[in-house]
Amino acid sequence: MGEKESLQQKMCVSSAGMPQTLCSSSMFTPSGFSPHLVPGEEPPQDGPGPGPGIPEGPQLTSASLDTLIQHLVPTADYYPEKAYVFTFLLSSRLFIPPHDLLSRVCQLCIKQQQLDQIPLDMVKVRKFGPKILQLLTEWTETFPSDFQEEEMVAHLKDIIHRIAPCDEAYWKTMNQILQNVNQKLATMNQGDESIVKVNASVSDKLVAFKTKPPPIQKDILSICNDPYALAQQLTHVELERLSHIGPEEFVQAFAQKDPLDTSQPCFSEQKKKTSNLEAYVKWFNRLCYLVATEICMPAKKKQRALVIEFFIDVARECFNIGNFNSLMAIISGMNMSPVSRLKKTWGKVKTAKFFILEHQMDPTGNFYNYRTALKGAAHRSQTAHSNREKIVIPFFSLLIKDIYFLNEGCANRLPNGHVNFEKFVELARQVGEFMTWKQVECPFEQDRHILHYLHTAPIFNEDGLYLASYESESPENQVEKDRWKSLRSTILGKT
């Protein structure tokens, strides 16, 4: 089974009702990383620049890979649009590994600026220098993981060494670029180390706790009984995990072999580095199961109803904050079969608020209600005066599925072999919007006690949830009775 399929399987939410086609009119205008192409500068006078056959501005829809690479290369009188730089650096890895791309960019710069000749044209290179430094700065800031490879750093150092004799400040800029990228890589590595490995095989331990005195077993209400406080801490977790996801992971998650690539596929060389993206999906699944566990755990019906009402209030606060991912995880946890079958428990719950939240996340019409709410949150974020108003945490599984169907529905290359750049402008628009949202600093104060519980509280696996559910409210039919008997035997060792 391919990695593309395995990533799909890791998503807790069912594909039923998920979008099968991508309608760009249902998406929203991004800010910050907006990749829409705008009319560029005049073509350069000292080199090929954008190249023959590639139009300037919004009408760029396709071109050969060589032409697109040429369009990326700055000269003394030309610099590519920032939107183009992001779009091409994001999508080019489907056709050429980043280290090969940087190598070709540097070779073109050396040739066009005659950087291998002595003496250098000092006036010309002084005009070119700031532009190549700007390109390298944008590359390292947006795609720092590319520079984990020594080859990338070597290319960066080489091109700067060639222009440095024209201006001593270039050395200082190079050191600053390298220092910044090293800091970003160190932060990324800390993120990798902090990924919590969830152990789902604790069902027997948890079910056994149900027969012991309450002080032995902690529950969410003993840790935090304020819905707004828990929603804030969930937002901390979401933003912290989002911060580690690089834009390239969205491309690498669904990479396919380029049909015109006769060498090793570049996505194999990249080893499909999507660990942060996958860890975020695992966090969503953990939160689903944590909610279900907390509801199924209490022995008394009244207490279970209190937990359900508490999580409904937490979900509502998540919605108000703009934390749609935690909102959907909580709803999904409450809709899991072991929870939804607890009819006597639900009978004691005031469900009006829950139905309103379910309506907001209804998959009907390609999640029309959710997308409308997301659009409102995105608009609030763009006009915000505080980090509190800037928070937009999208329902991540749906974002992934949007990108998946965009990738599946459009070819990377056209029949004439040209790169389908129009597809990658849309990809960059979606990823760019996400990049803007993930950079927001969480405005809420951390509560390490609550955060520790969210990350480490033991959770039931599916069998444990069903057993706890049957122990709380007896099976209603023979199928449930047979399953209860089997689970008691395998988990509790009872007949």
mmCIF file of N, CA and C in Angstrom, residues 6 75-76 78 117-118 148 153 176 189 206 233 236-237 246 260 278 314 320 348 386 399 432:
data_model
loop_
_atom_site.group_PDB
_atom_site.id
_atom_site.type_symbol
_atom_site.label_atom_id
_atom_site.label_comp_id
_atom_site.label_asym_id
_atom_site.label_seq_id
_atom_site.Cartn_x
_atom_site.Cartn_y
_atom_site.Cartn_z
ATOM 1 N N SER A 6 -1.644 5.373 3.018
ATOM 2 C CA SER A 6 -1.438 5.187 4.450
ATOM 3 C C SER A 6 -1.721 6.469 5.212
ATOM 4 N N THR A 75 18.721 38.664 -11.591
ATOM 5 C CA THR A 75 19.856 39.294 -12.276
ATOM 6 C C THR A 75 20.044 40.679 -11.672
ATOM 7 N N ALA A 76 20.909 41.470 -12.284
ATOM 8 C CA ALA A 76 21.139 42.824 -11.772
ATOM 9 C C ALA A 76 19.893 43.685 -11.880
ATOM 10 N N TYR A 78 16.567 42.302 -12.445
ATOM 11 C CA TYR A 78 15.320 41.524 -12.378
ATOM 12 C C TYR A 78 15.286 40.688 -11.105
ATOM 13 N N GLN A 117 34.883 34.812 -13.803
ATOM 14 C CA GLN A 117 35.924 35.574 -14.486
ATOM 15 C C GLN A 117 36.604 36.533 -13.519
ATOM 16 N N ILE A 118 37.859 36.815 -13.792
ATOM 17 C CA ILE A 118 38.635 37.754 -12.986
ATOM 18 C C ILE A 118 39.180 38.829 -13.939
ATOM 19 N N GLN A 148 18.917 21.052 5.464
ATOM 20 C CA GLN A 148 19.479 19.992 6.294
ATOM 21 C C GLN A 148 20.575 19.253 5.531
ATOM 22 N N VAL A 153 23.858 23.724 1.707
ATOM 23 C CA VAL A 153 24.670 24.747 2.387
ATOM 24 C C VAL A 153 25.925 25.053 1.574
ATOM 25 N N GLN A 176 24.538 35.538 8.750
ATOM 26 C CA GLN A 176 23.213 35.738 9.333
ATOM 27 C C GLN A 176 22.214 34.721 8.768
ATOM 28 N N ASN A 189 14.030 20.196 15.026
ATOM 29 C CA ASN A 189 14.493 18.963 15.669
ATOM 30 C C ASN A 189 13.876 18.803 17.059
ATOM 31 N N LEU A 206 -7.073 0.611 32.283
ATOM 32 C CA LEU A 206 -8.093 1.621 32.519
ATOM 33 C C LEU A 206 -9.401 0.994 32.997
ATOM 34 N N GLN A 233 -5.961 25.778 26.277
ATOM 35 C CA GLN A 233 -4.815 24.872 26.304
ATOM 36 C C GLN A 233 -4.799 23.965 25.069
ATOM 37 N N HIS A 236 -3.208 25.935 22.476
ATOM 38 C CA HIS A 236 -1.746 25.893 22.643
ATOM 39 C C HIS A 236 -1.164 24.670 21.935
ATOM 40 N N VAL A 237 -1.761 23.511 22.186
ATOM 41 C CA VAL A 237 -1.256 22.274 21.581
ATOM 42 C C VAL A 237 -1.328 22.363 20.063
ATOM 43 N N GLY A 246 6.203 22.023 7.865
ATOM 44 C CA GLY A 246 6.738 22.827 6.769
ATOM 45 C C GLY A 246 5.832 22.750 5.553
ATOM 46 N N LEU A 260 8.531 12.218 -16.738
ATOM 47 C CA LEU A 260 9.662 12.608 -17.582
ATOM 48 C C LEU A 260 11.005 12.440 -16.870
ATOM 49 N N GLU A 278 2.141 14.065 9.844
ATOM 50 C CA GLU A 278 1.540 12.826 10.352
ATOM 51 C C GLU A 278 1.362 12.881 11.869
ATOM 52 N N VAL A 314 -16.612 22.996 25.913
ATOM 53 C CA VAL A 314 -15.234 23.166 25.426
ATOM 54 C C VAL A 314 -15.249 23.344 23.908
ATOM 55 N N ASN A 320 -15.482 29.520 19.094
ATOM 56 C CA ASN A 320 -15.371 30.971 19.265
ATOM 57 C C ASN A 320 -13.934 31.452 19.098
ATOM 58 N N LYS A 348 -29.804 12.394 29.750
ATOM 59 C CA LYS A 348 -29.632 13.376 30.831
ATOM 60 C C LYS A 348 -28.843 14.615 30.368
ATOM 61 N N SER A 386 -5.137 41.970 17.465
ATOM 62 C CA SER A 386 -4.482 41.204 18.530
ATOM 63 C C SER A 386 -4.313 39.760 18.071
ATOM 64 N N LEU A 399 -8.421 19.917 5.142
ATOM 65 C CA LEU A 399 -7.395 20.618 4.374
ATOM 66 C C LEU A 399 -6.542 19.623 3.594
ATOM 67 N N GLY A 432 -0.226 28.390 1.274
ATOM 68 C CA GLY A 432 0.180 29.718 1.739
ATOM 69 C C GLY A 432 -0.751 30.277 2.787
#
